CSV table of C-alpha atoms in Angstrom, one decimal:
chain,number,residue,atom,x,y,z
A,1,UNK,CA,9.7,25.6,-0.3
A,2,UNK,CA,7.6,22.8,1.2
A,3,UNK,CA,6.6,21.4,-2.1
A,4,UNK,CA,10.5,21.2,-3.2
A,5,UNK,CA,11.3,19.5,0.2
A,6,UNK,CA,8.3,17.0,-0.2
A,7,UNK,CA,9.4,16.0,-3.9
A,8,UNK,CA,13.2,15.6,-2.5
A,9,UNK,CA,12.4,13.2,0.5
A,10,UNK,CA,9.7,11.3,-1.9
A,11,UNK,CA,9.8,7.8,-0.9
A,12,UNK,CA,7.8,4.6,-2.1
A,13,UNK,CA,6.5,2.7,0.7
A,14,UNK,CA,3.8,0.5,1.1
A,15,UNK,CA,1.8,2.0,-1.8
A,16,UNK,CA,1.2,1.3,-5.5
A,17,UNK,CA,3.5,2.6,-7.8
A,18,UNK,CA,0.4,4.1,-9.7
A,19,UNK,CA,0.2,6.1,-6.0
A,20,UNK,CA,3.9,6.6,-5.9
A,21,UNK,CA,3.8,8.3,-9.2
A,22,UNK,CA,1.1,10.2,-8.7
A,23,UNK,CA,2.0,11.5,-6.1
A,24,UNK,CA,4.9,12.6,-7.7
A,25,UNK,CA,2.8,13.8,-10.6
A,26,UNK,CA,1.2,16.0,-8.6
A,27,UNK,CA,4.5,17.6,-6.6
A,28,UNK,CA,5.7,18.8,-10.3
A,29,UNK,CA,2.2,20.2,-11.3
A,30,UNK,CA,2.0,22.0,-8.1
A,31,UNK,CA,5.2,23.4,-8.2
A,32,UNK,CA,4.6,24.4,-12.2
A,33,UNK,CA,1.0,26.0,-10.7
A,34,UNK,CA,3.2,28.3,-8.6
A,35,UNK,CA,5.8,29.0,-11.5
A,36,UNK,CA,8.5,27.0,-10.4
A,37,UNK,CA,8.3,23.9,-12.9
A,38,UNK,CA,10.6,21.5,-12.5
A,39,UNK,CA,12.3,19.3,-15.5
A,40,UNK,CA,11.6,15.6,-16.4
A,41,UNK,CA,15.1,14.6,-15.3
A,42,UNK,CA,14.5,16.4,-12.0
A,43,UNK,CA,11.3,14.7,-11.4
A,44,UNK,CA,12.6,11.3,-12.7
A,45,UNK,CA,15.7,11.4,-10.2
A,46,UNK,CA,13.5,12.1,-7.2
A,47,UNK,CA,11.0,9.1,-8.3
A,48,UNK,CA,14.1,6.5,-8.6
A,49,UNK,CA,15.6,7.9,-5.9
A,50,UNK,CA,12.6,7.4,-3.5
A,51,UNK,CA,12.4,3.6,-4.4
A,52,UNK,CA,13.3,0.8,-2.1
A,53,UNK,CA,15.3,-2.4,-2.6
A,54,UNK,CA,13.0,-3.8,-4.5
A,55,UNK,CA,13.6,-1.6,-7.8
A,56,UNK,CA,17.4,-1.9,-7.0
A,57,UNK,CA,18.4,-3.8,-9.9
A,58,UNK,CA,15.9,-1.4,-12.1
A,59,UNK,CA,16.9,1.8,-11.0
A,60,UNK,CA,20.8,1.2,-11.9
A,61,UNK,CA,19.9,-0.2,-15.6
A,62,UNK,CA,18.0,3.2,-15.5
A,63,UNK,CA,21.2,5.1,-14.2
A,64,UNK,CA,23.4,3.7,-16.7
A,65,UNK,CA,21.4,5.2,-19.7
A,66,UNK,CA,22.8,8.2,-21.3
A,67,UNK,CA,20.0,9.6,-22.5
A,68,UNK,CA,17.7,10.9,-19.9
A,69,UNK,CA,14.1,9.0,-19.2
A,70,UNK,CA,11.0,11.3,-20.0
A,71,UNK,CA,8.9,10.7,-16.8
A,72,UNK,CA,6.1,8.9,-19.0
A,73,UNK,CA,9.2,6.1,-20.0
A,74,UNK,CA,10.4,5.4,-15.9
A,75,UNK,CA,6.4,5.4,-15.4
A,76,UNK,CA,5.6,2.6,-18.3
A,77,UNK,CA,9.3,0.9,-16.8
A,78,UNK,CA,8.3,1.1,-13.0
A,79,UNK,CA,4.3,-0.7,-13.7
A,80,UNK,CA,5.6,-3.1,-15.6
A,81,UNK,CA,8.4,-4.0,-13.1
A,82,UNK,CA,5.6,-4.2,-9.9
A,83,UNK,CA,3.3,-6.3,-12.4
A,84,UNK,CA,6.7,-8.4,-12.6
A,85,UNK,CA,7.5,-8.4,-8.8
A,86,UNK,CA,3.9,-9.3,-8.0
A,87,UNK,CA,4.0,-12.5,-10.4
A,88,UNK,CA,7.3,-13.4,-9.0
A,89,UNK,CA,6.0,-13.2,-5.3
A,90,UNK,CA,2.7,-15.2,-6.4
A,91,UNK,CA,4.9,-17.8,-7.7
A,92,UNK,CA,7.2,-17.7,-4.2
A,93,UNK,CA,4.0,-17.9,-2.4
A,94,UNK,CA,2.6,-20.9,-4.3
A,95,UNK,CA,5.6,-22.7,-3.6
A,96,UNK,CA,5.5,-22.3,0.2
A,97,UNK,CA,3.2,-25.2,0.9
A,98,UNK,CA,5.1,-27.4,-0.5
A,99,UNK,CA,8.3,-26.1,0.9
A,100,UNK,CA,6.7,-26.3,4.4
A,101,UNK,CA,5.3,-30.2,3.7
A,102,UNK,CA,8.6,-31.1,2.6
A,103,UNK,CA,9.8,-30.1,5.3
A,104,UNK,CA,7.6,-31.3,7.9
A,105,UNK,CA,6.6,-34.6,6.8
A,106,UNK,CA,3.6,-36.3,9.0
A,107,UNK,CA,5.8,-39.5,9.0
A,108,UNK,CA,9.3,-39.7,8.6
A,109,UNK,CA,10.8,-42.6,6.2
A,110,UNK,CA,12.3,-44.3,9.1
A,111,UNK,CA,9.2,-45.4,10.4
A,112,UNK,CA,9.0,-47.3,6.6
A,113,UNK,CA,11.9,-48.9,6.3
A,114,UNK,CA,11.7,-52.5,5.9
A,115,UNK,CA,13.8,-55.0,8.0
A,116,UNK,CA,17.0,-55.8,6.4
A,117,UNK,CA,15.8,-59.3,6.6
A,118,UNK,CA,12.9,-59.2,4.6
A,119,UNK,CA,13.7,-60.9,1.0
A,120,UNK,CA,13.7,-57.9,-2.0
């Protein structure tokens, strides 16, 4: 019963999806160890349904298949959309400095502008 109750209130956190799914991985070989094996679709629906908002957008192209993911599919999907998020947040990050600069500027233009007499 504690294995079935640990694999329905699954949820991704702070770690990896390489932990996530293990994790998971190892809640469906522990329950088939005991002879209770659950199916792919089971296991996939408690992975997707453990994810935060970050997958959001993933899980409901997922949902809107109607054939049902094997687990090894939502696993090659759900790497490669972390690899994705992490390059996307690199990208934010790289960008920050500049945000902040432009921003914050050490001297304002004011303090540039010429007098209005001053021949072009």
């Amino acid at each position: 019963m504690q294995l079935y109750f640990e694999l329905s209130n699954l949820k991704k956190t702070n770690q990896s999806v390489a932990d996530y799914l293990q994790k998971a991985r190892l809640i469906a070989d522990s329950l088939a160890s005991i002879g209770e094996p659950i199916l792919d679709i089971e296991l996939v629906q408690a992975i997707l349904g453990g994810l935060g908002p970050d997958f959001e957008a993933l899980v409901t192209t997922l949902l809107v298949r109607s054939e049902p993911f094997t687990f090894e599919e939502v696993q090659a999907l759900l790497l490669n959309h972390e690899v994705r998020l992490e390059h996307s947040r690199a990208l934010f990050d790289s960008y920050q400095p500049q945000a902040h600069y432009a921003s914050n500027p050490r001297y304002t233009s004011s303090s540039h502008k010429k007098d209005a007499s001053t021949p072009k």
